[in-house]
Tab-separated table of C-alpha atoms in Angstrom:
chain	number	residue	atom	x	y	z
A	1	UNK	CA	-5.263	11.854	-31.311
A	2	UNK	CA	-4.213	9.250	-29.107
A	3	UNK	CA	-0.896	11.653	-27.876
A	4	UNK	CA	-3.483	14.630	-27.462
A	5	UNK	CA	-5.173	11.773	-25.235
A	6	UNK	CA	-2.684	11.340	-22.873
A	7	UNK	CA	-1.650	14.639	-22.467
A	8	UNK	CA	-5.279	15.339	-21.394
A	9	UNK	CA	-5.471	12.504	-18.511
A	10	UNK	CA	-1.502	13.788	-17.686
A	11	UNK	CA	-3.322	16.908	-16.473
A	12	UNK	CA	-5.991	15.375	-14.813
A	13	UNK	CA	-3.497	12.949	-12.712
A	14	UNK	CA	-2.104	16.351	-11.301
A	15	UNK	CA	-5.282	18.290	-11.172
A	16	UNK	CA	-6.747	14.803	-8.738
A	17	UNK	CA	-3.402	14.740	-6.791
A	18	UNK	CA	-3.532	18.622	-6.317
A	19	UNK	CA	-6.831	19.106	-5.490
A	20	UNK	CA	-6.985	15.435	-3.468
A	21	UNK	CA	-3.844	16.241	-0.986
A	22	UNK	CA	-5.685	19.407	-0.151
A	23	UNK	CA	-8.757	17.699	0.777
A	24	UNK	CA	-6.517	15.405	2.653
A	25	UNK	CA	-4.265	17.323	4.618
A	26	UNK	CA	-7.208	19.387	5.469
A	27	UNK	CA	-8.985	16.365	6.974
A	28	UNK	CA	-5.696	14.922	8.522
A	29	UNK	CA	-5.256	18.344	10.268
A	30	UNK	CA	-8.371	18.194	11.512
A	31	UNK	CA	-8.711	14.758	12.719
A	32	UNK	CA	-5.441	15.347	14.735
A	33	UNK	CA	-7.216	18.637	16.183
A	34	UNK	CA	-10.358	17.178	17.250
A	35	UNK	CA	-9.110	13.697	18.609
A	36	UNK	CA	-5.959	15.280	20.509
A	37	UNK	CA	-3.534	13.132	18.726
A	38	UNK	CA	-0.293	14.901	17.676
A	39	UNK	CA	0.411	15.857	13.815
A	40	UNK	CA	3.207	13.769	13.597
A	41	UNK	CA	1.342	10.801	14.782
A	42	UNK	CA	-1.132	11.301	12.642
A	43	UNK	CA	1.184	11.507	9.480
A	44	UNK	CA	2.786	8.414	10.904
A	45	UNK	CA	-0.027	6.473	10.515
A	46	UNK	CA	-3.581	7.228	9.421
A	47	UNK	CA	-1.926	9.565	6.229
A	48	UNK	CA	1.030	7.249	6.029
A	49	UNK	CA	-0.962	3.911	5.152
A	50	UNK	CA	-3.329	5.941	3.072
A	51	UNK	CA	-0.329	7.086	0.187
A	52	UNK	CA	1.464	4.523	0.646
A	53	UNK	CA	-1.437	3.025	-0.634
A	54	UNK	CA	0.695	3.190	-4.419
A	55	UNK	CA	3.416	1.518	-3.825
A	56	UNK	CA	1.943	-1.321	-2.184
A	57	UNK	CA	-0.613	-2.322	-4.843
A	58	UNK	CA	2.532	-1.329	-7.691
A	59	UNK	CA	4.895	-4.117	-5.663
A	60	UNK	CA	2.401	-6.945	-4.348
A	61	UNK	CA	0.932	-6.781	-8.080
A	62	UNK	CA	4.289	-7.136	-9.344
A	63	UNK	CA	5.791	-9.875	-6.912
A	64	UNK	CA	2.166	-11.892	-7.311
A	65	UNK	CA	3.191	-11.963	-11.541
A	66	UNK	CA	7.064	-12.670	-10.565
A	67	UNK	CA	8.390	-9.202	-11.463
A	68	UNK	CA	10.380	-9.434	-8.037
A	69	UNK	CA	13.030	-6.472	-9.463
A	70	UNK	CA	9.996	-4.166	-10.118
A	71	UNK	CA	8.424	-4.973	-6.235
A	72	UNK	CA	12.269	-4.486	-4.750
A	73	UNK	CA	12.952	-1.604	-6.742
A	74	UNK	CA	9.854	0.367	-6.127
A	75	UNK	CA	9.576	-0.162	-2.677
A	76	UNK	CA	13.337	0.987	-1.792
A	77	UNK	CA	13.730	3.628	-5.154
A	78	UNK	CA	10.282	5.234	-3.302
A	79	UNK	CA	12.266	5.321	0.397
A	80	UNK	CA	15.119	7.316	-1.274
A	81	UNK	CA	13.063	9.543	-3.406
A	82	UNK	CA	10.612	10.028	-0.421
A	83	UNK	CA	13.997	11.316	1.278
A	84	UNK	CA	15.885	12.911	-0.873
A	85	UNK	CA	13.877	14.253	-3.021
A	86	UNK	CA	10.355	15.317	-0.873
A	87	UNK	CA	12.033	15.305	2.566
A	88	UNK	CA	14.323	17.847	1.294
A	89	UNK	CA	12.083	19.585	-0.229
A	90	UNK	CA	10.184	19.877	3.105
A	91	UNK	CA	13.297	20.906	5.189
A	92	UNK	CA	13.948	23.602	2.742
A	93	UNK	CA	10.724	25.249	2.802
A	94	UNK	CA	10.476	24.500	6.709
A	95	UNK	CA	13.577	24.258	8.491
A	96	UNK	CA	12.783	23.666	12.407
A	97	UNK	CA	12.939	22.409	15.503
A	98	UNK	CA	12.305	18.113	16.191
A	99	UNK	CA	12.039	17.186	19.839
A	100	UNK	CA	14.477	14.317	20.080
A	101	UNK	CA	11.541	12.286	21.874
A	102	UNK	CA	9.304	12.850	18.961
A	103	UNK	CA	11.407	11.437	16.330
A	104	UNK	CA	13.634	9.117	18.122
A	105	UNK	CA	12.083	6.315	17.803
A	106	UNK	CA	10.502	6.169	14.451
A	107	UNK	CA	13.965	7.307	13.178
A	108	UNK	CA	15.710	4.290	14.175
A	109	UNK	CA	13.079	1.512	13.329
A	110	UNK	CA	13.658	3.517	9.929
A	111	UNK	CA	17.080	3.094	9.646
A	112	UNK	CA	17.002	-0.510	11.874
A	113	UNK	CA	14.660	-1.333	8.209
A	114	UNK	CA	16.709	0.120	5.658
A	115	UNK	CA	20.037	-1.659	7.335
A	116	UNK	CA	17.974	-4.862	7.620
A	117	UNK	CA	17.490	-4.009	3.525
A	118	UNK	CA	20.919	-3.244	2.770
A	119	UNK	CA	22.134	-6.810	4.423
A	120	UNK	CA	19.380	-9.044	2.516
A	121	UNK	CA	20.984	-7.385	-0.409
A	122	UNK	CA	24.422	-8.772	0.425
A	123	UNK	CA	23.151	-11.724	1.171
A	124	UNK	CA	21.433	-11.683	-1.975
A	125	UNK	CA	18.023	-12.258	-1.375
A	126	UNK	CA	15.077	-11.060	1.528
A	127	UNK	CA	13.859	-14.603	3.177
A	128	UNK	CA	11.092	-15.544	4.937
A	129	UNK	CA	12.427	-14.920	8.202
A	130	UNK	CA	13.872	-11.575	7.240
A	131	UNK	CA	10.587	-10.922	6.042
A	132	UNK	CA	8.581	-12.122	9.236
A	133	UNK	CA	11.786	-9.489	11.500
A	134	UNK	CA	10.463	-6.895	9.653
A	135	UNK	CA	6.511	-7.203	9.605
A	136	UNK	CA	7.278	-7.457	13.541
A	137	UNK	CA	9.183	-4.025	13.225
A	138	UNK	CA	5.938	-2.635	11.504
A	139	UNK	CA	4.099	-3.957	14.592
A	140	UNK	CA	6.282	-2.242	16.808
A	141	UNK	CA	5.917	0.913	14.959
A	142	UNK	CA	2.160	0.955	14.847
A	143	UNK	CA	2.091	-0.081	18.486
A	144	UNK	CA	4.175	2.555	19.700
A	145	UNK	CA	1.986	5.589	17.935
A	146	UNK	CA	-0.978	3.542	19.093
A	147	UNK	CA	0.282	3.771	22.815
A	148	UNK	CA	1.418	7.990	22.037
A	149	UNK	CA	-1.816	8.792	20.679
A	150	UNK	CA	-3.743	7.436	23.705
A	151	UNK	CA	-1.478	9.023	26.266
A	152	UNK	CA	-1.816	12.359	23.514
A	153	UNK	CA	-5.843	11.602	23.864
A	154	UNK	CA	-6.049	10.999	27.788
A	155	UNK	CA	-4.119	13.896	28.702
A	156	UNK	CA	-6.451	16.259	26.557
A	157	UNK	CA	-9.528	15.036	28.186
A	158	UNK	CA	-7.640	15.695	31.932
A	159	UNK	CA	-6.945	18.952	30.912
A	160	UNK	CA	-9.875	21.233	31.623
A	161	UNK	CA	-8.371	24.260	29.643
A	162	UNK	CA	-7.266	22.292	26.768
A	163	UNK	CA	-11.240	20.672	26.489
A	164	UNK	CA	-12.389	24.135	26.456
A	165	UNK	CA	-10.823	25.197	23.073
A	166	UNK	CA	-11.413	22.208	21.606
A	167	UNK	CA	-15.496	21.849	21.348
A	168	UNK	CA	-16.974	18.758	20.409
A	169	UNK	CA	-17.547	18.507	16.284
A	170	UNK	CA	-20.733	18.336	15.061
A	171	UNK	CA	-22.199	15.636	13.031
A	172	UNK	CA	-22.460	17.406	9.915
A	173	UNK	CA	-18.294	18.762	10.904
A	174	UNK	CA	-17.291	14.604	11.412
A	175	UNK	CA	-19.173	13.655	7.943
A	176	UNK	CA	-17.769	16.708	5.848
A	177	UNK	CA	-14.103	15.496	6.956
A	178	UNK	CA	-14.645	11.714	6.577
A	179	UNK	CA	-15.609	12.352	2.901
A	180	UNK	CA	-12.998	15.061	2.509
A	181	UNK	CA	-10.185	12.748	3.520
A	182	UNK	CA	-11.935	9.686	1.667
A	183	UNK	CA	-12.027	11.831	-1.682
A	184	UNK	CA	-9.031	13.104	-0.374
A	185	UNK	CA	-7.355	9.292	-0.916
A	186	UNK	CA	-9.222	8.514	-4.178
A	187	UNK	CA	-7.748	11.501	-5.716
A	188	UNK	CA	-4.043	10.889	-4.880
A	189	UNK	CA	-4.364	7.359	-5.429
A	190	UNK	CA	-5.836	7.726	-8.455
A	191	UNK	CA	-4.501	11.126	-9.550
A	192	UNK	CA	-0.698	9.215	-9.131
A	193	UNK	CA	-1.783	6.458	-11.061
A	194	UNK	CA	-2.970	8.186	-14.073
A	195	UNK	CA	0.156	10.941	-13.782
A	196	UNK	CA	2.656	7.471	-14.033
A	197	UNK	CA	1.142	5.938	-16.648
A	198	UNK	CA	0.357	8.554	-18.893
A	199	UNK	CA	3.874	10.376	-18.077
A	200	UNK	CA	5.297	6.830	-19.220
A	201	UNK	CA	3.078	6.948	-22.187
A	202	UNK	CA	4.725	10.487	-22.953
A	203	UNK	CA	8.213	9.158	-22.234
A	204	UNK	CA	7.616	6.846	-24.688
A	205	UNK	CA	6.958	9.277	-27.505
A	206	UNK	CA	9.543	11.056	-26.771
A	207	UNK	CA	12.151	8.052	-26.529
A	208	UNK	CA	13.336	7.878	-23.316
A	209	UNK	CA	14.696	4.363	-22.609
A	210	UNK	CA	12.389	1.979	-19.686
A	211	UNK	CA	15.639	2.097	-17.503
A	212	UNK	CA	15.606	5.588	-16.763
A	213	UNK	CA	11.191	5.490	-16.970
A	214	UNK	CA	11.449	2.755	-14.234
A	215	UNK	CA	14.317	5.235	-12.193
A	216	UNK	CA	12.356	8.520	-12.341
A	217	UNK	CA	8.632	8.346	-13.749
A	218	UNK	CA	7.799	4.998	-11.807
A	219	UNK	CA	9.562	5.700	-8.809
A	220	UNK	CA	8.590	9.316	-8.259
A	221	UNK	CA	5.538	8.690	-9.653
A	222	UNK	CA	4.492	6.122	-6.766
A	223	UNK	CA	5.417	8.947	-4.241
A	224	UNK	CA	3.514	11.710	-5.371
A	225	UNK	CA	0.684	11.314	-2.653
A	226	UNK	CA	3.701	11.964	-0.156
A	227	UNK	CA	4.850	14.931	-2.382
A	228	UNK	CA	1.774	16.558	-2.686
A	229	UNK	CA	0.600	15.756	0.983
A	230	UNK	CA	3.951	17.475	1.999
A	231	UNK	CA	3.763	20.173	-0.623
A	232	UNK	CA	-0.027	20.630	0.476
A	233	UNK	CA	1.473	20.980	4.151
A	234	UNK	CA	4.463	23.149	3.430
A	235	UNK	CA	1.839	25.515	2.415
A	236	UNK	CA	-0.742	24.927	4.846
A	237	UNK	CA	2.623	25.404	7.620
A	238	UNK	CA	1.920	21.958	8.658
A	239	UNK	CA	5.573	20.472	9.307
A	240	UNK	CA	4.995	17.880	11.876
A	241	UNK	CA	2.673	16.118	9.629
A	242	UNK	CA	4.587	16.465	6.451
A	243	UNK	CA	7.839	14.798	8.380
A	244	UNK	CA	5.560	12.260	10.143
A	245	UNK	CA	3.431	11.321	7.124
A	246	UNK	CA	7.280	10.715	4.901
A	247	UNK	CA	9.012	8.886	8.484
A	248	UNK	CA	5.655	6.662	8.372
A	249	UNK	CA	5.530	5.923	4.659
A	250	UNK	CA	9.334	5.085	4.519
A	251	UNK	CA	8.715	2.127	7.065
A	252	UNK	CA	6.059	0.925	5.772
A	253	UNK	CA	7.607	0.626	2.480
A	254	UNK	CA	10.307	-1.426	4.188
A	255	UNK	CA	8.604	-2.951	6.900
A	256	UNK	CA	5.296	-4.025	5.067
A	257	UNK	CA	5.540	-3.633	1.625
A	258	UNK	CA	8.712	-5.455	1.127
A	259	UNK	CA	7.621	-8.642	3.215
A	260	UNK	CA	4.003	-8.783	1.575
A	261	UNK	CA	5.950	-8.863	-1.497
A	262	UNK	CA	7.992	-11.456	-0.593
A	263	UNK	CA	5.263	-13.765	1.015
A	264	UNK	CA	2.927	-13.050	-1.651
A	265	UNK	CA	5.717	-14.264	-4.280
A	266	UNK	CA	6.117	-17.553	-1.345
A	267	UNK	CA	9.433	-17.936	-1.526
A	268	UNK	CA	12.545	-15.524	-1.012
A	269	UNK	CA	12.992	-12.385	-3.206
A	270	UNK	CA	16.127	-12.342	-4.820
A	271	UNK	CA	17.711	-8.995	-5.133
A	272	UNK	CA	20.053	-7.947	-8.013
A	273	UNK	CA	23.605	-7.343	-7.983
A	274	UNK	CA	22.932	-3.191	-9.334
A	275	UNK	CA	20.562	-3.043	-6.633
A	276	UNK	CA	22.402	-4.362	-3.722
A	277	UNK	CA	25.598	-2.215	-4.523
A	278	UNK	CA	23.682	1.150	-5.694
A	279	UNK	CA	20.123	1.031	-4.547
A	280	UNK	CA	19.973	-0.163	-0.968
A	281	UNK	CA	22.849	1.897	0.068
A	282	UNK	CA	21.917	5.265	-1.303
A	283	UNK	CA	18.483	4.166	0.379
A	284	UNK	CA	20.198	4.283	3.612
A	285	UNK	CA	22.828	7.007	2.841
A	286	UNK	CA	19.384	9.110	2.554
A	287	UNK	CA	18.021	8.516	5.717
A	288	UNK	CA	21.140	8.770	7.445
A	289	UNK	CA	22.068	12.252	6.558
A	290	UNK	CA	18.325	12.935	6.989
A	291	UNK	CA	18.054	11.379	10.734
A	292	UNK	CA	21.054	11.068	12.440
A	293	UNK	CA	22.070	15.101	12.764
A	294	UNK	CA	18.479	15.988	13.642
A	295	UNK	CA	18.621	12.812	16.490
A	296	UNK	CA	22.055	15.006	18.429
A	297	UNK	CA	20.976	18.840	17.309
A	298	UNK	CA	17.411	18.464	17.353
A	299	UNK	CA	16.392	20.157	14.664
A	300	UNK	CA	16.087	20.209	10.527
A	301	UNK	CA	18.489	22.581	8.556
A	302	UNK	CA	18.641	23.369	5.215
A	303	UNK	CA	22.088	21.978	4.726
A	304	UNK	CA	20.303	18.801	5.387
A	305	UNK	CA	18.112	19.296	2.794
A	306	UNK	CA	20.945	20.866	0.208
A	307	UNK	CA	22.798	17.141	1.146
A	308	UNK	CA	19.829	15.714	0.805
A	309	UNK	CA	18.581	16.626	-2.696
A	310	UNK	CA	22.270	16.978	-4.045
A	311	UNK	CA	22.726	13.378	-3.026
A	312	UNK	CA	19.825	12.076	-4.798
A	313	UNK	CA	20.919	13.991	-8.185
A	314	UNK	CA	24.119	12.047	-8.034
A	315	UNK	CA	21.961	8.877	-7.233
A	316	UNK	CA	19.230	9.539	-10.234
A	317	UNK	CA	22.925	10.302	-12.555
A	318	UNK	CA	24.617	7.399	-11.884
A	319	UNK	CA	21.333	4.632	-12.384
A	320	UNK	CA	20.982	6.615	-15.436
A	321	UNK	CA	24.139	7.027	-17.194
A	322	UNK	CA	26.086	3.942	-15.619
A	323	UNK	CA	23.492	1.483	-15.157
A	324	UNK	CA	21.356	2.393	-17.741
A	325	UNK	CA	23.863	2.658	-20.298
């Protein structure tokens, strides 16, 4: 009874992510139509902070009871499954061009983060101040899409053409799409939450060890909003705010998450020895192969994404089998 249990609120984790990343990329879409503001900004941020939403509570919760592997480890395991595993997915179903001046500059506070990571695991532990560096590289972030999206907003209201095809919503239109996107969030949130802890219950029963629960379940698990939002997008041909929405959620994983965690605990996270060496570099390995071609060519191939997802197999194989053993 209680297995038949947990198979039934399995389904109805994916049935609420499903049907709640529809709702929200359907509300994202349109709140980027309406208000002018580019796709990828709009991923960036508003959809960003909303399924990212996951992770955070999973690693404050866990640094605020001293679990400060779980908080390290779920933060930077969601960065390279967010990469090599949904990124890839993305730039397989929609290989394409990327204006260098788009993705630029959220590409290197990205990998400025990760590198920032990396190094706190050398040195063993993320400090205060390292902490503080990168809550100011969140601030830059959000300031900088702050600053596009009002240049984005002011040059649709001086162009006359532009203001034509885009009429003003109606009240009942703004309403329908704030609940839709609201829902939207619940559902993710909610759906994710009940897919990782009933897919560890299942786990369980079948006997798979925590180690490899922790690498794949947990850590996947806390990035299905991304997955479905990009899986939701891939089908709705929405690229720019699939690739904005996992560029966004990646920083603030390192860039807010991360330090929250670390001032919540008050005092430095330590970082483990199989984390420094394995974790935090494959973390960065990710979103170099993912960012750096793209910055010179300018576009998304799927070699990248063939790297990409046969770099994070390796990754998943070697926490499993070596660590885990």
């Amino acid at each position: 009874m209680e297995l038949a249990l947990v198979i039934f609120l399995f389904v109805v984790g994916i049935v609420f992510i499903v049907k709640g990343g529809d709702y929200f990329v359907d509300a994202a879409s349109w709140i980027a139509e309406v208000s002018g503001i580019p796709k990828l900004i709009i991923g960036a941020t508003i959809v960003s902070l909303a399924t990212t939403l996951p992770e955070m509570l999973v690693s404050v919760m866990a640094a605020a009871q001293g679990k400060v592997d779980m908080a390290i480890g779920n933060a930077v395991g969601s960065v390279t499954a967010n990469i090599g595993l949904i990124m890839a997915i993305s730039i397989l179903c929609m290989p394409g061009k990327a204006r260098r001046r788009d993705y630029l500059k959220k590409s290197v506070l990205m990998l400025g983060a990760a590198l920032i990571v990396v190094l706190s695991g050398f040195m063993g532990q993320m400090g205060i101040v390292v902490a503080i560096v990168m809550i100011a590289i969140f601030a830059v972030f959000m300031a900088d899409n702050l600053l596009e999206a009002k240049r984005s907003m002011s040059a649709t209201r001086t162009d006359s053409t532009r203001s034509i095809e885009r009429p003003k919503p109606e009240r009942r239109e703004i309403i329908v799409n704030i609940i839709k996107f609201a829902v939207g969030t619940v559902g993710i949130v909610w759906g994710a939450d009940l897919l990782v802890d009933n897919g560890s219950e299942l786990a369980r029963f079948i006997g798979i060890s925590e180690r490899i629960i922790g690498v794949t379940v947990i850590a996947v698990g806390t990035s299905l909003p991304e997955l479905i939002t990009t899986i939701t997008a891939i089908v709705k041909k929405e690229s720019s705010l699939s690739v904005g929405n996992i560029l966004g959620a990646n920083i603030i994983d390192l860039t807010l998450i991360l330090p929250i965690s670390a001032l919540v605990s008050g005092k430095a996270l330590p970082i483990a020895p199989a984390s420094a060496l394995l974790d935090l570099p494959a973390c960065l390995l990710v979103g170099g192969v993912a960012i750096i071609p793209t910055i010179f060519t300018q576009k998304f191939s799927r070699v990248q994404g063939v790297l990409l997802l046969a770099i994070y197999t390796v990754y998943v194989a070697i926490t499993c089998v070596v660590i885990g053993a």
